[in-house]
Coordinates of C-alpha atoms in Angstrom, one line a residue:
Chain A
X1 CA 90.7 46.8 2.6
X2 CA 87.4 47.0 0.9
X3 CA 85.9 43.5 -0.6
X4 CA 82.3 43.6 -1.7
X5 CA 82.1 39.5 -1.4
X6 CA 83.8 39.4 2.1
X7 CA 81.1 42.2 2.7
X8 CA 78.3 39.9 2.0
X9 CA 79.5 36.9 4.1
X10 CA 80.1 39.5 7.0
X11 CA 76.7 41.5 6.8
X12 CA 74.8 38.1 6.0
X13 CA 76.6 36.6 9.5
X14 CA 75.6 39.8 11.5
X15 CA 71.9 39.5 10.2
X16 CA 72.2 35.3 11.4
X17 CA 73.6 35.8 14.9
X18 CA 72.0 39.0 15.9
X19 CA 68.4 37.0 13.9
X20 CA 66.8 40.3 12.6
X21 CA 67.1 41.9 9.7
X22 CA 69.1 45.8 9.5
X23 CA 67.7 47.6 12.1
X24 CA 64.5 49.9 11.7
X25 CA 65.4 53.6 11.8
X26 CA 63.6 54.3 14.9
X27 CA 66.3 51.7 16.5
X28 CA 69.3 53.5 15.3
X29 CA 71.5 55.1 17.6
X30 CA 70.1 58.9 17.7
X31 CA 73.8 59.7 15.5
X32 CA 72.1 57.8 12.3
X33 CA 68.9 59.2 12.5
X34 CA 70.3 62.5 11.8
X35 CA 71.3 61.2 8.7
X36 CA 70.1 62.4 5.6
X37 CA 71.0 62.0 1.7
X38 CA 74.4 62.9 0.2
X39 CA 73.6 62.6 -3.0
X40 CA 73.2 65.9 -4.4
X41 CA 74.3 66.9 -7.8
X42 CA 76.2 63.3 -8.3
X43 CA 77.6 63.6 -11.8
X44 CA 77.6 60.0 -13.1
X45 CA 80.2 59.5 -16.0
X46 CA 78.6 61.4 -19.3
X47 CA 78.6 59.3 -22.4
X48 CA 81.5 60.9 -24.5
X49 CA 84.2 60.3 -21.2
X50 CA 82.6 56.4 -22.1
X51 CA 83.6 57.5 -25.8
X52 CA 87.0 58.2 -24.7
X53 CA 87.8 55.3 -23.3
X54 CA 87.0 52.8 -25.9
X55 CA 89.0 54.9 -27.7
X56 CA 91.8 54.3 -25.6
X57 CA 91.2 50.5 -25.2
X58 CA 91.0 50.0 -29.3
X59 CA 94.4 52.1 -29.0
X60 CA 96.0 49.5 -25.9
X61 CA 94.5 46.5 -28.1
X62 CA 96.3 47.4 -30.9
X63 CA 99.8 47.9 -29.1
X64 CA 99.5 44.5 -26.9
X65 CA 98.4 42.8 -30.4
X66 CA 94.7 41.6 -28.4
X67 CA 92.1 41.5 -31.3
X68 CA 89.2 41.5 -29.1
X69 CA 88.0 41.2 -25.3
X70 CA 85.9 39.3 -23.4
X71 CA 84.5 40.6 -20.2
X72 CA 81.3 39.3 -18.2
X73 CA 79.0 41.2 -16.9
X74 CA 81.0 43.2 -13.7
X75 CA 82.8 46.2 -13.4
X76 CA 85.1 46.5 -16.4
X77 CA 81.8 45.5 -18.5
X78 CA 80.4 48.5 -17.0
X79 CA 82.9 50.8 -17.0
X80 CA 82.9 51.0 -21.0
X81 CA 79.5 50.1 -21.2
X82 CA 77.6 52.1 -18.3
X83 CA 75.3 48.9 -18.2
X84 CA 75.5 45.9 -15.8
X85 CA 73.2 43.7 -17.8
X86 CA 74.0 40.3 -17.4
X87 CA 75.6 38.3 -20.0
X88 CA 79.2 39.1 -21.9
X89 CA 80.6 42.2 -23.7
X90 CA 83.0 42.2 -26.3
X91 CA 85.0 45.0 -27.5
X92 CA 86.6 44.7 -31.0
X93 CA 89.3 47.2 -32.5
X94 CA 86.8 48.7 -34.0
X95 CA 83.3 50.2 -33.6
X96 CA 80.9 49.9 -30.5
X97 CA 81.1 47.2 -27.7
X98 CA 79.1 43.9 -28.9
X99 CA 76.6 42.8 -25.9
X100 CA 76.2 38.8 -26.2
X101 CA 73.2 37.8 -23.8
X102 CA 73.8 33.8 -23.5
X103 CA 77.0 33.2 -22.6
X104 CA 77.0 30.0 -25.6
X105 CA 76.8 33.1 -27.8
X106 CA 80.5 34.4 -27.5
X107 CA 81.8 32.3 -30.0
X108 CA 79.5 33.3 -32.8
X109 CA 79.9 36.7 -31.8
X110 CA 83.6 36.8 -32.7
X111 CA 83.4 34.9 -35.6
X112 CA 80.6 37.6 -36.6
X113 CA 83.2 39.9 -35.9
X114 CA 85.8 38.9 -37.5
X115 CA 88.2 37.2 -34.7
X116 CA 88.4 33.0 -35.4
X117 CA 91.9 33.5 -35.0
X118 CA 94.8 34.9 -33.0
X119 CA 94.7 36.7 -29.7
X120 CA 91.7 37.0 -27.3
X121 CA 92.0 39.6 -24.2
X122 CA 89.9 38.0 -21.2
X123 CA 89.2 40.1 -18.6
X124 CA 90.4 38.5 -15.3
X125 CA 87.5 37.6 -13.5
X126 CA 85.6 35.9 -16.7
X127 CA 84.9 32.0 -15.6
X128 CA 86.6 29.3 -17.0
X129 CA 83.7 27.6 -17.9
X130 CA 82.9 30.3 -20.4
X131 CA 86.7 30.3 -21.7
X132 CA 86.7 26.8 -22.0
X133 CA 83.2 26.8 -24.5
X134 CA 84.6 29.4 -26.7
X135 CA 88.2 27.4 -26.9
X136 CA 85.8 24.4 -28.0
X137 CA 83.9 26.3 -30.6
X138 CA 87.3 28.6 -32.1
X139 CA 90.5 26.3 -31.1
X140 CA 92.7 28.3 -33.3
X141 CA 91.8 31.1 -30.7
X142 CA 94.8 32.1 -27.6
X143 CA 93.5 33.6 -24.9
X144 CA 96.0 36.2 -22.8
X145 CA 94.9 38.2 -19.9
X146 CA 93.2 41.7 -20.6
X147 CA 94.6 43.3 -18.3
X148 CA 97.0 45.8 -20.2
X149 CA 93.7 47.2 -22.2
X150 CA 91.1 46.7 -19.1
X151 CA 93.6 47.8 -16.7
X152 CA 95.6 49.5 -18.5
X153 CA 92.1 52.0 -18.9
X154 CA 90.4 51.8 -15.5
X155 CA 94.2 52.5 -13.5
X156 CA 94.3 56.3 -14.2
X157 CA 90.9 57.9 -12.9
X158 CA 89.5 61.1 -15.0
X159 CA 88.4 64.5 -12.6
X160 CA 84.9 62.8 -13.2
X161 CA 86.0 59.7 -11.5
X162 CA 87.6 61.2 -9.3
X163 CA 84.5 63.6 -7.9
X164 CA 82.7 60.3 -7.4
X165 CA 85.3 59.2 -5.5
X166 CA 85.5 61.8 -3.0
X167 CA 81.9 61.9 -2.8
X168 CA 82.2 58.0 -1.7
X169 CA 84.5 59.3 0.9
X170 CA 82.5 62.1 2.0
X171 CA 79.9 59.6 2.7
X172 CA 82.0 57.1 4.6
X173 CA 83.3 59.7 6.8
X174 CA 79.4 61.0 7.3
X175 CA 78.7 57.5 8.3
X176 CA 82.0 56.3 10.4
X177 CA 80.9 60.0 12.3
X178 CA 77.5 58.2 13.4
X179 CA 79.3 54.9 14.3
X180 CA 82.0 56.1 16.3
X181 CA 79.4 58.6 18.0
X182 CA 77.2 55.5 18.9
X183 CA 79.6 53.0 20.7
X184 CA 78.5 51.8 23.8
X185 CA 80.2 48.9 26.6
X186 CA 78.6 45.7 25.6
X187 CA 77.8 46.6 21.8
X188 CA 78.2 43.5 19.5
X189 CA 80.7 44.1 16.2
X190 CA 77.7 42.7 13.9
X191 CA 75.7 45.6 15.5
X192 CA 78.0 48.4 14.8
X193 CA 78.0 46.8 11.0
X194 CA 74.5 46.6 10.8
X195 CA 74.2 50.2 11.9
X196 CA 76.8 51.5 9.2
X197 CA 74.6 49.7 6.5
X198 CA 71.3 51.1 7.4
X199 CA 72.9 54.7 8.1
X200 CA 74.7 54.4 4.2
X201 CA 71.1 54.0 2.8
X202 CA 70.3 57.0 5.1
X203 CA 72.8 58.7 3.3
X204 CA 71.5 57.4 0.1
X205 CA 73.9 54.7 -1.0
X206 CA 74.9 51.3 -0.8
X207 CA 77.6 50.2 1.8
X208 CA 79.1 48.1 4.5
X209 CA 81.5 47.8 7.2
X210 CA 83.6 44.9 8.9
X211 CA 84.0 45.4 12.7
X212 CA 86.4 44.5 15.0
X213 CA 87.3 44.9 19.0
X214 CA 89.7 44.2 21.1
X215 CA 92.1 41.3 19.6
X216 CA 90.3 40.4 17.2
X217 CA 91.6 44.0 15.9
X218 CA 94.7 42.5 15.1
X219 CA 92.4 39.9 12.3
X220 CA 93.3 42.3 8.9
X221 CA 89.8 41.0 7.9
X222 CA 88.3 40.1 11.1
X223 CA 87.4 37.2 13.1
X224 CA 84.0 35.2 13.6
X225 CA 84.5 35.0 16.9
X226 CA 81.5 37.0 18.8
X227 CA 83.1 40.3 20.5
X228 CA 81.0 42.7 23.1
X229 CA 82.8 46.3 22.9
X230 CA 84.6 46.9 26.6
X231 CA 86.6 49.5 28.4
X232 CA 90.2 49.8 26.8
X233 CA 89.3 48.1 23.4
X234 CA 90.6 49.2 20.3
X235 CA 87.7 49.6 17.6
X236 CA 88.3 49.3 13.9
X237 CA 86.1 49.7 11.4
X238 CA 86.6 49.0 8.0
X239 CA 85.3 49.3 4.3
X240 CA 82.9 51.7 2.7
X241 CA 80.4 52.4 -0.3
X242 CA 79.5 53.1 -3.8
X243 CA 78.7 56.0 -5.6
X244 CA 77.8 55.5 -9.2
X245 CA 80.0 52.7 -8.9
X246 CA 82.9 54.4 -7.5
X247 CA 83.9 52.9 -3.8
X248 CA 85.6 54.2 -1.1
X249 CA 87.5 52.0 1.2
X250 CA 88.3 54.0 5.2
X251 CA 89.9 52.2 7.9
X252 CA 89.9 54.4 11.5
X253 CA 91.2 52.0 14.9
X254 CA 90.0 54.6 17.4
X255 CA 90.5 53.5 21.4
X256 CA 87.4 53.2 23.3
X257 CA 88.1 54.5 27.1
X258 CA 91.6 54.8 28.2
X259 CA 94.5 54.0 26.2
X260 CA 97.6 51.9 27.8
X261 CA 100.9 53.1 26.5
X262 CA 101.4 50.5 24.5
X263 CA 98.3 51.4 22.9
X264 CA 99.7 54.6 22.2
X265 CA 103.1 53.6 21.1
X266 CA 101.7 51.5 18.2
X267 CA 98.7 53.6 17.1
X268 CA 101.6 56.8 16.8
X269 CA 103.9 54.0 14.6
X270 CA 101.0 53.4 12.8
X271 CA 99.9 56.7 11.9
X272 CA 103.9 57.5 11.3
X273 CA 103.9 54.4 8.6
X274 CA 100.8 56.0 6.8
X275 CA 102.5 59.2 6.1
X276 CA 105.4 57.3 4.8
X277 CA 103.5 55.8 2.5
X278 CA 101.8 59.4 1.4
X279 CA 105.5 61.2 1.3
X280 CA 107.1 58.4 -0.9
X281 CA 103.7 58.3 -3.3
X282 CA 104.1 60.4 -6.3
X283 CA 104.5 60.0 -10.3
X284 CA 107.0 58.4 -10.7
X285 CA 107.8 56.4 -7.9
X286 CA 107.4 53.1 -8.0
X287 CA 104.2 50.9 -6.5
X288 CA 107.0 48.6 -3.9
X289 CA 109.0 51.8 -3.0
X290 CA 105.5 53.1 -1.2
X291 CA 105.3 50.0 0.1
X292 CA 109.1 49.9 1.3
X293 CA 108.6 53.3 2.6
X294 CA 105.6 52.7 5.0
X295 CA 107.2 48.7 5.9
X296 CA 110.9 50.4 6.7
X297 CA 109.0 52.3 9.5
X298 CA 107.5 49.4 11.4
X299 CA 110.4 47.3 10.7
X300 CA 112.8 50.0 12.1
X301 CA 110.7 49.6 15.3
X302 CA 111.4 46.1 16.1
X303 CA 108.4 44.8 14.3
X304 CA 108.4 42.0 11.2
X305 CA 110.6 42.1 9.4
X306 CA 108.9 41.7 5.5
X307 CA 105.5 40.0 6.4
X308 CA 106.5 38.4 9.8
X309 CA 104.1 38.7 13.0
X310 CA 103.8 40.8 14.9
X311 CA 104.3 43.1 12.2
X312 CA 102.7 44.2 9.3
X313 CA 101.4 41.2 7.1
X314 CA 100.2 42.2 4.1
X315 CA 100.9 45.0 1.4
X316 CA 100.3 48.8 2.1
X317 CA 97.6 49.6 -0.1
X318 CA 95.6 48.6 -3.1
X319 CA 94.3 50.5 -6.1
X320 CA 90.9 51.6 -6.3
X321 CA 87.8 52.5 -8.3
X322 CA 85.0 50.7 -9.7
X323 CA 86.5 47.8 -7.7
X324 CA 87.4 48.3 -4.1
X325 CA 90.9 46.4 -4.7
X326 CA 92.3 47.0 -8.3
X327 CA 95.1 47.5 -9.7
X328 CA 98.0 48.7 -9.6
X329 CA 98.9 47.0 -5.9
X330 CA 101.6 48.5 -3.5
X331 CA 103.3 45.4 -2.8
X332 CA 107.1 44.4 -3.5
X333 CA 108.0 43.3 -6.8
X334 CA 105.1 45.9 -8.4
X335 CA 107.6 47.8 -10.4
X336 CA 105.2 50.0 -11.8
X337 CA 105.4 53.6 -11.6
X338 CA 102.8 55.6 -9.9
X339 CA 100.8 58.2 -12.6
X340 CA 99.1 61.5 -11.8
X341 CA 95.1 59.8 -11.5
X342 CA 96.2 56.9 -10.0
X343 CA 94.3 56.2 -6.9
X344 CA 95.5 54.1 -4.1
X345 CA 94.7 53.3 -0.6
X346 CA 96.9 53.5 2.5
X347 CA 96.8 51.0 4.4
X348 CA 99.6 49.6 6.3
X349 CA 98.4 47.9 9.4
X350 CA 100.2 46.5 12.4
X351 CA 98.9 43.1 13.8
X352 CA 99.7 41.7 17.3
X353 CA 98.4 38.6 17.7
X354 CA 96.7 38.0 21.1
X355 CA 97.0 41.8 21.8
X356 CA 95.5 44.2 19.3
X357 CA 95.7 45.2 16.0
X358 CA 95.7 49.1 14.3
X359 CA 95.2 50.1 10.8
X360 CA 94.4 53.9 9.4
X361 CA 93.1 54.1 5.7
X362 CA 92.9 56.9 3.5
X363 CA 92.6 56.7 0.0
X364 CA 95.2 58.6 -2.2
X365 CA 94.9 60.3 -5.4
X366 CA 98.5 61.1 -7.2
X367 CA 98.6 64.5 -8.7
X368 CA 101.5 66.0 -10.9
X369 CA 102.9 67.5 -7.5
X370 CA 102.4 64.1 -5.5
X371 CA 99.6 61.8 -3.7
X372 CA 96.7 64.0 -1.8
X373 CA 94.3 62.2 0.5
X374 CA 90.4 61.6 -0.4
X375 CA 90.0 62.1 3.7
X376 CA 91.7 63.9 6.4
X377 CA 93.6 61.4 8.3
X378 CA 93.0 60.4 11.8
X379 CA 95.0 62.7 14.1
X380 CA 94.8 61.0 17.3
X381 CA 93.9 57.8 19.0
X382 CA 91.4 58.8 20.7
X383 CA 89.9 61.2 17.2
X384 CA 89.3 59.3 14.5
X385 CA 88.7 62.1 12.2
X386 CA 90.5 65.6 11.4
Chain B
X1 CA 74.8 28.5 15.5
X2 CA 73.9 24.8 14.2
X3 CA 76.3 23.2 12.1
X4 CA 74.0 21.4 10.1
X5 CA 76.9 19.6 7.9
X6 CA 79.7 17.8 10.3
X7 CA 83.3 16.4 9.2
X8 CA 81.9 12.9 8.1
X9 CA 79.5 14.3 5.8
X10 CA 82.1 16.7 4.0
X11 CA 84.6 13.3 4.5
X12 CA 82.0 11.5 2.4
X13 CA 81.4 14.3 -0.5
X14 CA 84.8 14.4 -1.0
X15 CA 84.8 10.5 -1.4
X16 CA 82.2 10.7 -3.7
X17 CA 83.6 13.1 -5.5
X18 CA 86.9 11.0 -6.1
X19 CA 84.9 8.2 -7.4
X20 CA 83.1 10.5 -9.9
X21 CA 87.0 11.9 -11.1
X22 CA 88.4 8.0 -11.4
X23 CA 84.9 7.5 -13.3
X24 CA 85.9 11.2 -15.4
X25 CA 89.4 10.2 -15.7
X26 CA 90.5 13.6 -13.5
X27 CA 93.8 13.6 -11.6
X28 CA 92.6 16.6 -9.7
X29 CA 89.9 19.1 -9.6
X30 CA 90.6 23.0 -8.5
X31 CA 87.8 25.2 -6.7
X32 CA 87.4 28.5 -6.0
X33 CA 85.0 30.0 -3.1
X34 CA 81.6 29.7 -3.8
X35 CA 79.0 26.7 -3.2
X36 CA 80.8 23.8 -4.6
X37 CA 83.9 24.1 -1.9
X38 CA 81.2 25.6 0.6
X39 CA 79.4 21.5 0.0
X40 CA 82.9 19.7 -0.1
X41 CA 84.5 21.7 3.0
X42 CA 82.3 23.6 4.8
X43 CA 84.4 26.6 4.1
X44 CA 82.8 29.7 3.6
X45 CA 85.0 32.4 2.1
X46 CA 84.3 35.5 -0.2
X47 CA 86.2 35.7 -3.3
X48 CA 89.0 38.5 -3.7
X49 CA 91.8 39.5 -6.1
X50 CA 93.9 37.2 -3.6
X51 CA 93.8 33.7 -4.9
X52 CA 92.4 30.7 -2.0
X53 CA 92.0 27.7 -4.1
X54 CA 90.9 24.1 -3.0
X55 CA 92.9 21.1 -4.5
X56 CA 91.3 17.8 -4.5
X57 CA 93.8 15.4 -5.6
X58 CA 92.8 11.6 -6.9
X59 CA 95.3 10.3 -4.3
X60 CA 96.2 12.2 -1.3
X61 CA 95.2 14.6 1.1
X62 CA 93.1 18.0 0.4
X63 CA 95.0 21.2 0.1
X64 CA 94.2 24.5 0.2
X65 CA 96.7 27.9 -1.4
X66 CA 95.6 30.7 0.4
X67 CA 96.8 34.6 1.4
X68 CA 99.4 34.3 4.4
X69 CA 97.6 36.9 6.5
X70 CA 94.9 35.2 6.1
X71 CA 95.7 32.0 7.7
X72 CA 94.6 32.9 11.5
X73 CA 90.7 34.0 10.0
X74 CA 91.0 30.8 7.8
X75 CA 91.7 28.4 10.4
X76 CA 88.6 29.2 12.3
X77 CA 86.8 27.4 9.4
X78 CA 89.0 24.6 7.8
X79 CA 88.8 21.9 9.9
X80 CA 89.2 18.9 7.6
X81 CA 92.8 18.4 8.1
X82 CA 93.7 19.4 4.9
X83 CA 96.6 20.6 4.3
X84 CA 97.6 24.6 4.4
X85 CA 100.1 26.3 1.9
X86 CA 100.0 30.2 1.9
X87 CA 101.5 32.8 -0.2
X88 CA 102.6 36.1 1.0
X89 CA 101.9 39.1 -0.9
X90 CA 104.7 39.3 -3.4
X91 CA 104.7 35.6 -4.1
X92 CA 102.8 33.6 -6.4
X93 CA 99.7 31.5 -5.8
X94 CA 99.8 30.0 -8.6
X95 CA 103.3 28.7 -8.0
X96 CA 102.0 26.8 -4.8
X97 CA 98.9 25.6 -6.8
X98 CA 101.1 24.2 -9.5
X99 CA 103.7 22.6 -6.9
X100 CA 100.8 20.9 -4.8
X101 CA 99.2 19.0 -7.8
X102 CA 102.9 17.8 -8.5
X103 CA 103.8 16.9 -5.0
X104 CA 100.1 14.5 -5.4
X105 CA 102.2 13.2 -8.5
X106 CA 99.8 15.2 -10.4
X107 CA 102.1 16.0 -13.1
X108 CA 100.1 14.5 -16.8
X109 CA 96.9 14.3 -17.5
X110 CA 93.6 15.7 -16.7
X111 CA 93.0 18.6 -14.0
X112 CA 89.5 19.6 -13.8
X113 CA 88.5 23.1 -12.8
X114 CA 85.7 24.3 -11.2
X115 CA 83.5 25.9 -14.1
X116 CA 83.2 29.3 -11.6
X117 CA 87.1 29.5 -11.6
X118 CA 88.3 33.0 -12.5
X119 CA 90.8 33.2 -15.7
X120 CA 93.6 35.0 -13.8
X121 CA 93.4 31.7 -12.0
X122 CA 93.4 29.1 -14.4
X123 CA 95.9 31.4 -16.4
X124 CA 98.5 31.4 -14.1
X125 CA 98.2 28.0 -12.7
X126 CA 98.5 26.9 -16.8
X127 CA 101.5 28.9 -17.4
X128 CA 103.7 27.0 -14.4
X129 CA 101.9 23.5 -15.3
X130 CA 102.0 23.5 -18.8
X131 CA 101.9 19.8 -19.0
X132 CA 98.7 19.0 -17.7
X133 CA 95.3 19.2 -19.5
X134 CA 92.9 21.5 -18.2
X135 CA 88.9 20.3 -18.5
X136 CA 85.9 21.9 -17.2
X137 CA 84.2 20.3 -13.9
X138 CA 80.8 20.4 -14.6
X139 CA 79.9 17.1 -15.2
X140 CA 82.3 15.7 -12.5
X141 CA 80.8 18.0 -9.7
X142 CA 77.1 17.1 -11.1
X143 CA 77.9 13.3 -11.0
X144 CA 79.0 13.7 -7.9
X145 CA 76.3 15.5 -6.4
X146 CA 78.1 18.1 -5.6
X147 CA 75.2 21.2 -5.4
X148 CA 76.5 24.2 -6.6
X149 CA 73.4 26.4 -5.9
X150 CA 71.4 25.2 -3.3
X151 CA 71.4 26.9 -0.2
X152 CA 71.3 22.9 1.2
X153 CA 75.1 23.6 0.7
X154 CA 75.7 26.3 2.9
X155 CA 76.0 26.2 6.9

């Protein structure tokens, strides 16, 4: 359940209570220092894909009637533009994306090209504040979400998009391979987190990874509480990294020492749930039935129903790409219908308050003969990796 | 860890910031995450897809919209007595935004948003209160001393 922001707050707190920095490489567990780059022969997207999809956005802004977009500097800016220069971009129906520096710019900018009037696309995670000074300057101006050009390009990845993708993966699992091989009794989650970061630059990126042990596994996006790894815990790490943008999002709850049987019983459910999810993904299935497929199987064992603890309390998976949650979303109610490209994560988790929680994540691309997985999924409680 | 900023003083902001929105002729004001709800709360929460919105009302008591599975991990930091409405997945934040201003009797004039707010935010929060009049922040935040990028703000 990848979140860059949630990231930050949980990799700044791990650097506050642990009061160092990321560990120095001669500190790392003896796993990370056998890390070394993954980067070779990274394709990053070539200009002429870039071509192609302003193409397709001019194409999406003339069928949703948008005459141009706004977008701030982020990843939709960058995924036409290949630059993360601050400031705004504007795309137009025609010709090359407009860069605007100072955001009290925008205005003038579409009134340069030729939009005073009618329908503005803004891109969903421009400010208000920026909104709110071009709606001053062009009042005749409405602005509608961009969504079905932004969106509607970035939902179905390319086989360039993809490759970064898996590489993102590759890494993860490279890293998660360290971490898992480096618990020890009496480890601190913010330890474990730091270690994953420092071993992702090993490996030549940028990344992160939310923690969690024991009960606090059963926190979809952890808990502040301190937690010191002991005999019997569950141990779930989360999130991942970025290649040329591209992120990869891995969950493995893996049992340190001895399972109980209720351990067992609810990692297998879990596990069982995830291949729901997979079987029912395909084109032409709908974004809710995946998520009805992978919620029928915890229900059916006594847990929830619909979003009820203990139980599963939040959708199955998200889309994924530039941003680690994206659209589409495999909730109920998202009548959309899955497209070869499409990637997705899966992700349904199963949270007992007060006892543990367990969530396995793979990311899933959707093919013309259904969804295939980024990563081999975790075969056994006690192996996170296959 | 020291809490360097207790109840009283996020009690007080908050006053302060009311008589700045009487002064601004706001009924409400509407934050996202970030360092102005970070200085009027304490709350420290990283942005997402999934909307968690503060509401400070004129009249009435603080309210926060977040995600339902959240609620356990957000407890741990609001402890204003505010009050807590959460979505679940398929339901609408937006809805819960627009039916807390109007249970503040928040239903004409002014609403001021926070100048970091996202547009799928304001967006959806306009289309289900139509009615009211949606005005930047900036100078009611600034009068009221509310520090949106000092690090003074943070815990």
């Amino acid at each position: 359940m990848s979140n860059p922001t949630r990231r930050t707050f949980l990799v700044t707190a791990a650097a506050g209570l642990a009061g160092t920095a990321l560990p120095q490489t001669d500190n790392l567990p003896v796993a990370f220092r056998k890390l070394r780059p993954m980067t070779d022969g990274i394709q990053p997207i070539i200009v002429a894909e870039r071509a192609g999809r302003l193409e397709k956005a001019r194409k999406l802004m003339r069928e949703n009637r948008i005459n141009a977009v706004v977008m701030e500097s982020g990843s939709s800016a960058f995924y036409f533009t290949g630059s993360r220069a601050a400031g705004a971009v504007l795309l137009f129906s025609q010709g090359d994306p407009v860069p605007v520096a100072a955001s009290g710019g925008i205005a003038k900018a579409l009134k340069d090209g030729g939009v005073s009037t009618g329908r503005v696309g803004v891109e969903e995670r421009v400010r208000f504040e920026m909104v709110d000074a071009i709606g001053k300057d062009l009042p005749a101006l409405e602005f509608t979400s961009a969504d079905p050009v932004t969106a509607g390009c970035r939902m179905t990845k390319s086989p360039a998009e993809l490759a970064l993708m898996q590489r993102a993966n590759d890494i993860t699992i490279a890293c998660y391979r360290a971490a898992f091989a480096s618990l020890r009794e009496g480890m601190t989650q913010h330890e474990i987190s730091a270690y994953i970061g420092a071993g992702y630059k090993l490996l030549g990126v940028e990344g992160d990874a939310m923690v969690s042990f024991g009960m606090y596994t059963a926190f979809p996006h952890g808990s502040i509480q301190p937690q010191k790894l002991r005999e019997g815990d569950f141990v779930l790490i989360d999130d991942g990294c970025r290649v040329e943008g591209y992120q990869s999002d891995i969950t493995r709850t893996v049992i340190f020492g001895k399972p109980t049987q209720r351990q067992r019983d609810v990692w297998e459910l879990e596990r069982k749930a995830q291949n729901a999810a997979l079987a029912a993904a395909r084109p032409g299935a709908t974004c809710e039935s995946v998520d009805t497929a992978a919620r029928k199987v915890i229900t059916d064992a006594g847990f929830g129903p619909g979003y009820k603890l203990p139980g599963l309390p939040h959708r199955t998976g998200h889309g994924i790409g530039l941003d680690g949650h994206e659209w589409p979303y495999l909730v109920r109610g998202n009548k959309r219908r899955m497209e070869p490209g499409m990637c997705f994560s899966d992700e349904p988790m199963i949270a007992i308050y007060g006892e543990f929680g367990v969530r396995l994540e793979d990311c899933m691309y959707i093919t013309e003969d259904g969804a295939r997985t980024f990563t081999k999924q975790s075969p056994a409680i006690d192996q996170p990796f296959g | 860890m020291p809490q360097a900023n207790s109840e009283p003083t996020f009690a007080g902001r908050i006053e302060r910031l009311r008589e700045a929105m009487k002064e601004f002729g706001l009924q409400a004001v509407v934050i996202e995450p970030g360092p102005a709800m970070q200085y009027l709360t304490g709350v420290r929460w990283g942005r997402s897809e999934r909307t968690f919105a503060l509401v400070v009302p004129l009249k009435g008591v603080l309210g926060f919209v977040l995600p339902g599975f959240e609620e356990m991990r957000a407890k741990e930091l609001i402890h204003s007595g505010a009050e807590i409405r959460v979505w679940q997945e398929d339901e609408s934040p937006y809805q819960l935004v627009a039916q807390m201003l109007k249970d503040r009797g928040v239903t004409a004039g002014r609403v001021g948003i926070d100048p970091s707010v996202r547009f799928f935010i304001y967006d959806g929060v306009k289309k289900l209160a139509p009615g009211l009049t949606y005005v930047s922040a900036q100078q009611v935040l600034k009068s009221a001393g509310v520090d949106t990028s000092s690090p003074a703000a943070r815990r």
